[in-house]
XYZ file of C-alpha atoms in Angstrom:
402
model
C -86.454 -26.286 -7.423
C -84.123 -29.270 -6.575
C -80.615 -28.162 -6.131
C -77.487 -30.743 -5.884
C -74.380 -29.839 -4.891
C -70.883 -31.380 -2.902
C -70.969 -29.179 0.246
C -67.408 -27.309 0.142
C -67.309 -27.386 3.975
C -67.241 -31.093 4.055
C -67.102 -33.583 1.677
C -70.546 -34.988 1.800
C -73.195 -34.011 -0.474
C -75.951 -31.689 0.389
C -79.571 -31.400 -0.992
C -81.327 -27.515 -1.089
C -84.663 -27.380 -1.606
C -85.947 -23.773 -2.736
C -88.502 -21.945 -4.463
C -91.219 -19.445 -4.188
C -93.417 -18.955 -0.993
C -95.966 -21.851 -0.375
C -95.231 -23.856 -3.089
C -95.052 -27.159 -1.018
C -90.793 -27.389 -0.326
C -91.811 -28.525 3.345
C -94.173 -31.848 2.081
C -91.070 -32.614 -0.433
C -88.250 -31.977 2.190
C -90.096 -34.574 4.617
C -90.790 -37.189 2.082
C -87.344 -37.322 0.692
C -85.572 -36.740 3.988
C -87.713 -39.633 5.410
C -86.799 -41.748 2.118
C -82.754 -40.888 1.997
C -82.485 -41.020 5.823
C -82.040 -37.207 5.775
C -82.241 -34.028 8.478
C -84.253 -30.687 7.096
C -81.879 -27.541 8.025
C -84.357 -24.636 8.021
C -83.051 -21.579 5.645
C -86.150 -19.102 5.624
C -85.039 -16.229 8.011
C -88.395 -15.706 9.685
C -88.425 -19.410 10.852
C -85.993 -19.010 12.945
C -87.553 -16.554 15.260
C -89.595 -18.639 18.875
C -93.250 -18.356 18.621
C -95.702 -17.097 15.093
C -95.692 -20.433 14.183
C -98.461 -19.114 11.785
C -97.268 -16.122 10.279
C -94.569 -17.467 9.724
C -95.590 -21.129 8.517
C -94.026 -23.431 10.301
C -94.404 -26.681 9.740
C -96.622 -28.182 12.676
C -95.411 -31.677 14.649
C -97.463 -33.628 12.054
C -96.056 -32.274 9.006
C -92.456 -32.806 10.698
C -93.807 -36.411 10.190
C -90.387 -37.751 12.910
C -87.638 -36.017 10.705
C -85.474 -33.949 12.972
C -85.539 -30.037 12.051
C -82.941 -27.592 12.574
C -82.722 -23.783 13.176
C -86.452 -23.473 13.720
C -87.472 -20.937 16.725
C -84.398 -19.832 18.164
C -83.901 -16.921 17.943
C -85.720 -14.115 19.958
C -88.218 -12.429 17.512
C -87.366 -9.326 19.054
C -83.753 -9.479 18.580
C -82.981 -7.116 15.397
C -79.032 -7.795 15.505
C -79.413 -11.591 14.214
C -77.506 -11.611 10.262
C -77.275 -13.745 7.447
C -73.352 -14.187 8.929
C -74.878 -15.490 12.449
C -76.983 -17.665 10.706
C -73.935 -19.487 8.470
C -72.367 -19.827 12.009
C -75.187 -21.346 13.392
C -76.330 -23.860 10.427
C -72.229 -24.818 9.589
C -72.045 -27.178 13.071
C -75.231 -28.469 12.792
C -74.697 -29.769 8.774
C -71.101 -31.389 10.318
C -73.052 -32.961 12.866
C -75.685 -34.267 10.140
C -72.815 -35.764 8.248
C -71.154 -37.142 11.522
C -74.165 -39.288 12.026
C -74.131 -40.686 8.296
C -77.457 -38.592 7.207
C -78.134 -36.307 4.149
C -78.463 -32.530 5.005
C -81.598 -31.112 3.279
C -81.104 -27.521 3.023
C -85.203 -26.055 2.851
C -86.664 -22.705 2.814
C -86.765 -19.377 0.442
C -84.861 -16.816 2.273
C -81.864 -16.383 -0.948
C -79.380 -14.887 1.470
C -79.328 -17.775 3.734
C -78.752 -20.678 0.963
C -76.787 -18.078 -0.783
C -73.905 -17.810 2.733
C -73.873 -21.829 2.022
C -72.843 -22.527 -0.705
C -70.768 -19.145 -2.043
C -67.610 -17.408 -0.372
C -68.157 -14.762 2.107
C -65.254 -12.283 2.046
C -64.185 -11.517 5.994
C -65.306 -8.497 8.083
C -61.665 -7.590 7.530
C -59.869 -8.431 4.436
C -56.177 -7.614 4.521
C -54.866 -5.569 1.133
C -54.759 -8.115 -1.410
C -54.107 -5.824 -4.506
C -52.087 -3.037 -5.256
C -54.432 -0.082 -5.362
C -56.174 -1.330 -1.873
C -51.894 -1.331 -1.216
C -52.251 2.203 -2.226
C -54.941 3.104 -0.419
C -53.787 1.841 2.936
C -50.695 3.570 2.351
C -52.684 6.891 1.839
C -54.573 7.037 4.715
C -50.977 6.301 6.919
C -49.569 9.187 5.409
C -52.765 11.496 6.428
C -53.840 12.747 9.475
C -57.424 12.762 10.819
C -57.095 16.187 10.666
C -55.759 16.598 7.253
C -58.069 14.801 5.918
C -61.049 16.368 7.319
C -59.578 19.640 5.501
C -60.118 17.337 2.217
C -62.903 18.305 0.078
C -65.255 15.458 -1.506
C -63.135 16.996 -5.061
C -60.190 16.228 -4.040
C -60.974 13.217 -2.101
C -62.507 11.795 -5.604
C -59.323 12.906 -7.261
C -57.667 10.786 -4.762
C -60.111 8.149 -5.362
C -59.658 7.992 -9.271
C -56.162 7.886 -9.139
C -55.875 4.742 -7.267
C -58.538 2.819 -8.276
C -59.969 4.393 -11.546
C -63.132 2.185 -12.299
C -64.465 2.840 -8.350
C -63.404 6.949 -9.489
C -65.423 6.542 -12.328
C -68.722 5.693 -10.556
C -68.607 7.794 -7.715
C -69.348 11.762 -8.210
C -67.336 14.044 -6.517
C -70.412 15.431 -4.917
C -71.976 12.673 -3.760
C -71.391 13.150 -0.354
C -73.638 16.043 -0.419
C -76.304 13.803 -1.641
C -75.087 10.631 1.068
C -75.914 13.810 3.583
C -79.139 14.572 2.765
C -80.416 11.447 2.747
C -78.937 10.669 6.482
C -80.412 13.374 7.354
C -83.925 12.663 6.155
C -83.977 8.845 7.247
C -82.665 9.841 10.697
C -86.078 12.223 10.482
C -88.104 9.566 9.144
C -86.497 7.498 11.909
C -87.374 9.709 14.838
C -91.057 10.092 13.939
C -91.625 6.200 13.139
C -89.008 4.507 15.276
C -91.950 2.327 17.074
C -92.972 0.735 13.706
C -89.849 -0.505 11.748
C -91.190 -3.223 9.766
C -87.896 -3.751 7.890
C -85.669 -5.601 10.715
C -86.181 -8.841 12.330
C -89.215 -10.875 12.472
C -91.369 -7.577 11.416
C -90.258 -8.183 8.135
C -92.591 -11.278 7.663
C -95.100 -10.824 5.403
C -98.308 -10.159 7.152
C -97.253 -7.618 10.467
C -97.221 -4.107 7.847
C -99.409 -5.061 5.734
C -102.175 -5.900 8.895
C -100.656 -2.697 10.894
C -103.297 -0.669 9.791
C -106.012 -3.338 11.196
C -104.576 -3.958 14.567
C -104.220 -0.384 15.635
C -108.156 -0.279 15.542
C -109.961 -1.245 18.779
C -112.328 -4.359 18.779
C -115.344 -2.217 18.184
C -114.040 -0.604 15.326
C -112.896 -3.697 13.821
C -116.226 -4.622 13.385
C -117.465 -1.644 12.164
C -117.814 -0.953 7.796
C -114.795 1.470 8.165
C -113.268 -1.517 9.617
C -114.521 -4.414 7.528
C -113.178 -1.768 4.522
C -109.767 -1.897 6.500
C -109.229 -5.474 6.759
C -110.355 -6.124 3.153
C -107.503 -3.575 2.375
C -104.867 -5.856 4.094
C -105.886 -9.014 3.221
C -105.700 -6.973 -0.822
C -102.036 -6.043 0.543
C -100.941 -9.284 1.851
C -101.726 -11.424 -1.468
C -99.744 -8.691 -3.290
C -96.839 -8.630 -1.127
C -96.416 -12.449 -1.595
C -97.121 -12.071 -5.200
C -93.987 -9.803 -5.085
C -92.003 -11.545 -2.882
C -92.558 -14.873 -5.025
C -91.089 -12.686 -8.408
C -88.519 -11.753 -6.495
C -87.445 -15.263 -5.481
C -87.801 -16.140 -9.089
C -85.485 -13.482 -10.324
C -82.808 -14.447 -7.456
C -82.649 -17.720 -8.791
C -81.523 -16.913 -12.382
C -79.230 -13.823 -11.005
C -77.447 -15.149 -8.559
C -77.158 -19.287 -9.507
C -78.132 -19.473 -12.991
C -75.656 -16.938 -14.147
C -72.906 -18.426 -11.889
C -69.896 -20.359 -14.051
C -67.697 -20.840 -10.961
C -66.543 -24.448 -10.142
C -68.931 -24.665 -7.445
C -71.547 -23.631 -8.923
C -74.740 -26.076 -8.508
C -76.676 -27.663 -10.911
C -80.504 -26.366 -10.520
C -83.477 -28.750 -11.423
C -87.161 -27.622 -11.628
C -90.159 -29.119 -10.729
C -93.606 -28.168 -11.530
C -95.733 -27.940 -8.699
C -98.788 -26.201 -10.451
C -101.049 -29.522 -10.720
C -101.573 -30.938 -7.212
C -103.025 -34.083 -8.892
C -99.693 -35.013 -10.251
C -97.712 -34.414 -7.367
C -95.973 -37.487 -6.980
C -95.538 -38.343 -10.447
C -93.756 -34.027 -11.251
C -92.495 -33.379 -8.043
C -91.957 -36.718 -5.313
C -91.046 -39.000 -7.711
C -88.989 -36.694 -10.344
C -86.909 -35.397 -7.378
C -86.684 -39.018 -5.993
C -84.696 -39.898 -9.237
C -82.654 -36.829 -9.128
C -81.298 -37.418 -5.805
C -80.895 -41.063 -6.501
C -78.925 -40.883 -9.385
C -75.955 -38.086 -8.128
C -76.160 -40.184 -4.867
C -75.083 -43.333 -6.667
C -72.886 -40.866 -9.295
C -74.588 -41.670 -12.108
C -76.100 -39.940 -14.992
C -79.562 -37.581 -14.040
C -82.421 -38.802 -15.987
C -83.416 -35.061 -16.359
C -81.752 -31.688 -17.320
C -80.638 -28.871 -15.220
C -81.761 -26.021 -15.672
C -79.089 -24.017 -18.130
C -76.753 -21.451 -17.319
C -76.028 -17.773 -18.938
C -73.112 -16.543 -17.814
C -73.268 -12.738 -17.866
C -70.055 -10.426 -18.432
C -68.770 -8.751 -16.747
C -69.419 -4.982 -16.555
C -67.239 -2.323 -18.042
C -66.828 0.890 -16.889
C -65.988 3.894 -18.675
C -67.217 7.508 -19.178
C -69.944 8.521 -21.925
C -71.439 11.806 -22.340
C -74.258 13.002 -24.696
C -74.126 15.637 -25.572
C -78.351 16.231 -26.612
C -79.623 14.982 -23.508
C -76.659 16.551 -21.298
C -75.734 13.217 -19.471
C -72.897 11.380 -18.022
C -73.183 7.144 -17.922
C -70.491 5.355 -16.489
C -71.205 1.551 -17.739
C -70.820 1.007 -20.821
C -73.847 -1.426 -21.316
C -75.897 1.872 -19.572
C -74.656 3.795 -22.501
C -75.355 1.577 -24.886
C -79.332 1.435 -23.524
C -79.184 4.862 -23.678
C -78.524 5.439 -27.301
C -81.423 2.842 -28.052
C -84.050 4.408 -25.683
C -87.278 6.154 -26.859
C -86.086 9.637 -24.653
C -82.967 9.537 -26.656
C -84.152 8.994 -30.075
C -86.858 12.150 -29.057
C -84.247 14.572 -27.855
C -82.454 13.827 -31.364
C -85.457 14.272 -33.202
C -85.996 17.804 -31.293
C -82.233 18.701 -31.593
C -82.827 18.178 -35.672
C -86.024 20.199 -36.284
C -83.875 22.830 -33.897
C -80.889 22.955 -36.207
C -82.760 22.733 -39.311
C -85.085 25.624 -38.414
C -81.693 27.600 -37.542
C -80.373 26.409 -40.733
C -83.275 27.893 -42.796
C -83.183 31.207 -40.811
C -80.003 31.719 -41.619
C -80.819 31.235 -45.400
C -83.594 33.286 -45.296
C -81.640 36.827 -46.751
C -79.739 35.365 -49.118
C -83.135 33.388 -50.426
C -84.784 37.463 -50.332
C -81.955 38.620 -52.366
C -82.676 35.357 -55.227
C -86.197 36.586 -55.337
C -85.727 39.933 -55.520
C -83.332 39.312 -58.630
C -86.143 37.169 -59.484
C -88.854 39.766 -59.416
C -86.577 42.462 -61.434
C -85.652 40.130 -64.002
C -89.651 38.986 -64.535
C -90.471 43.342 -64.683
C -87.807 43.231 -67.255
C -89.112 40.944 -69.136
C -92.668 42.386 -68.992
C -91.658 46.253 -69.895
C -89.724 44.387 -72.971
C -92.728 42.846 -74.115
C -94.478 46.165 -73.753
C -91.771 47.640 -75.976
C -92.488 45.639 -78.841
C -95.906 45.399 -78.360
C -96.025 49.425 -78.554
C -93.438 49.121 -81.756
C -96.302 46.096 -83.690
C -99.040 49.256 -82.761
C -97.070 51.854 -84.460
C -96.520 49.687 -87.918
C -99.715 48.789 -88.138
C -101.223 52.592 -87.633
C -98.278 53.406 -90.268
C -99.639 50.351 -92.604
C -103.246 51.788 -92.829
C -102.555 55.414 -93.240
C -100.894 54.636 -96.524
C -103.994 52.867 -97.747
């Protein structure tokens, strides 16, 4: 994907190059830089980290091809504090001093977070009350002591809660503090016993340290044993699926968070397809040539962007149902709900319920029809006898006086 944009720090335009993992952005960022006089500003969070060139794929001193690089193998890889806001901090100066020299900042890598702090608004560590209910709020807590409200229970904090800002009421339960505590208490357990292998911080989130844990703990002999061939065959299995993964989840990124964006800013996106190496040039090199080209000189883009669908916003409000004794809070959640299979079931089971209640209770007064029923049809046979005891007598009386 080709992105286009006018930088809202500056006023000079910036390129981002992004896409799924190993799809070729660093052979296209080094042609076009190196054809639009350009510098490649690194935005893949494990890049950034000195050493694992490999692991990590760098892109070697050949494949840099002359084009300066930025933000690659800085930071220490063991150094777990480094965030998405450092990294804004630290790629903001170096895009001014692109610009300063006349160049086009290329923007390259798949880490969403980092491209994301670039070109969207990052609310501050500490907002001051804008509205009235965070007004409210502010107010509340000046008016409590620590103490008081430590006496507070999570009911009548949540009351608290709903009265100043009802939607935020609305999706927090009052005892979900209970729950917050229990799971605190279970990762600070989990914590404890694992605390030498956190794989979800820092450089250890790369793909390829977890997944190969398993293999490195073995000794060299072992390694080369079957349980260890078995092993490595597991986390090379592992490794393909994790990218697999990670490559859907860059995917979905995309159309959440800038194909679904309507604000101002917003950038146009344009795909390429790099499936068929043979026609690099002609779908990728040349195709984003022309993109860049044509919004450089501000004139119409041979191709089309990818299109946008806006999404609305959510609305919150309280639903219960009643058969499957649940509370939603969205409405769209609500609306899923009535159309789901488990729903539809627990109505079906709810029906046979009532209707089997229904017949029991018509059960006595259906005995008392038959009954009548059964009297009436006795009736009508002992009548029948009657006259068929009457017919016997005229006939006897017929043939004695013959």
């Amino acid at each position: 994907m080709v992105t286009v944009t006018n930088f809202r720090y500056t006023t000079s335009p910036i390129i981002i190059i992004l896409g799924a993992t190993a799809v070729g952005k660093t052979k296209l960022s080094v042609y076009l830089s190196k054809r639009f006089n350009g510098e490649i500003i690194n935005a893949d969070s494990m890049q950034i980290y000195e050493g694992l060139d490999i692991i990590t794929a760098k892109p070697t001193i050949t494949e840099q091809d002359n084009v300066p690089h930025h933000l690659f193998s800085y930071v220490n890889p063991l150094d777990r504090s480094h965030t998405v806001v450092d990294y804004r901090n630290d790629a903001l100066p170096i895009i001014e001093s692109v610009v300063s020299r006349s160049h086009l900042s290329f923007i390259v890598g798949g880490t969403n977070c980092c491209i994301e702090s670039l070109l969207f608004h990052f609310n501050p560590p500490n907002p001051s009350p804008k509205h009235s209910h965070d007004k409210q709020f502010t107010s509340l807590l000046n008016d409590l002591s620590e103490e008081n409200l430590s006496k507070l229970t999570s009911v009548q904090l949540h009351e608290s809660l709903s009265k100043i800002d009802k939607p935020i009421g609305i999706r927090r339960h009052p005892n979900e503090e209970q729950l917050k505590k229990f799971h605190d208490e279970y990762n600070q357990t989990c914590t404890q016993a694992e605390q030498s292998y956190n794989y979800t911080r820092g450089i250890f989130q790369a793909i390829g340290f977890k997944e190969f844990h398993d293999y490195l703990l073995l000794s060299n002999i072992k390694r080369k044993s079957e349980h260890g061939e078995k092993v490595f065959a597991n986390a090379i299995e592992r490794l393909k699926l994790s990218t697999r993964q990670y490559s859907k989840y860059q995917e979905k990124w995309l159309r959440m968070r800038l194909l679904q964006r309507v604000e101002k800013h917003s950038p146009n996106v344009y795909e390429l397809d790099t499936t068929n190496l043979s026609l690099w040039y002609e779908n990728v090199e040349q195709r984003a040539e022309a993109i860049i080209d044509a919004f450089l000189k501000d004139e119409k883009i041979p191709f089309d962007a990818l299109p946008k669908t806006p999404i609305d916003e959510p609305v919150y409000e309280q639903n219960t149902c009643l058969a499957c004794q649940r509370v939603f809070h969205m409405k769209s959640q609500w609306l899923d709900h009535l159309k789901s299979k488990q729903h539809k079931r627990v109505l079906r089971t709810t029906d046979r319920a009532a209707y089997r209640q229904k017949l029991n209770n018509a059960i006595p007064s259906l005995l008392n029809t038959l009954d009548l029923l059964e009297m009436k049809k006795i009736s009508e046979i002992e009548k029948k006898n009657d006259e068929f005891e009457i017919d016997n007598e005229m006939i006897e009386t017929l043939e004695n006086n013959n």
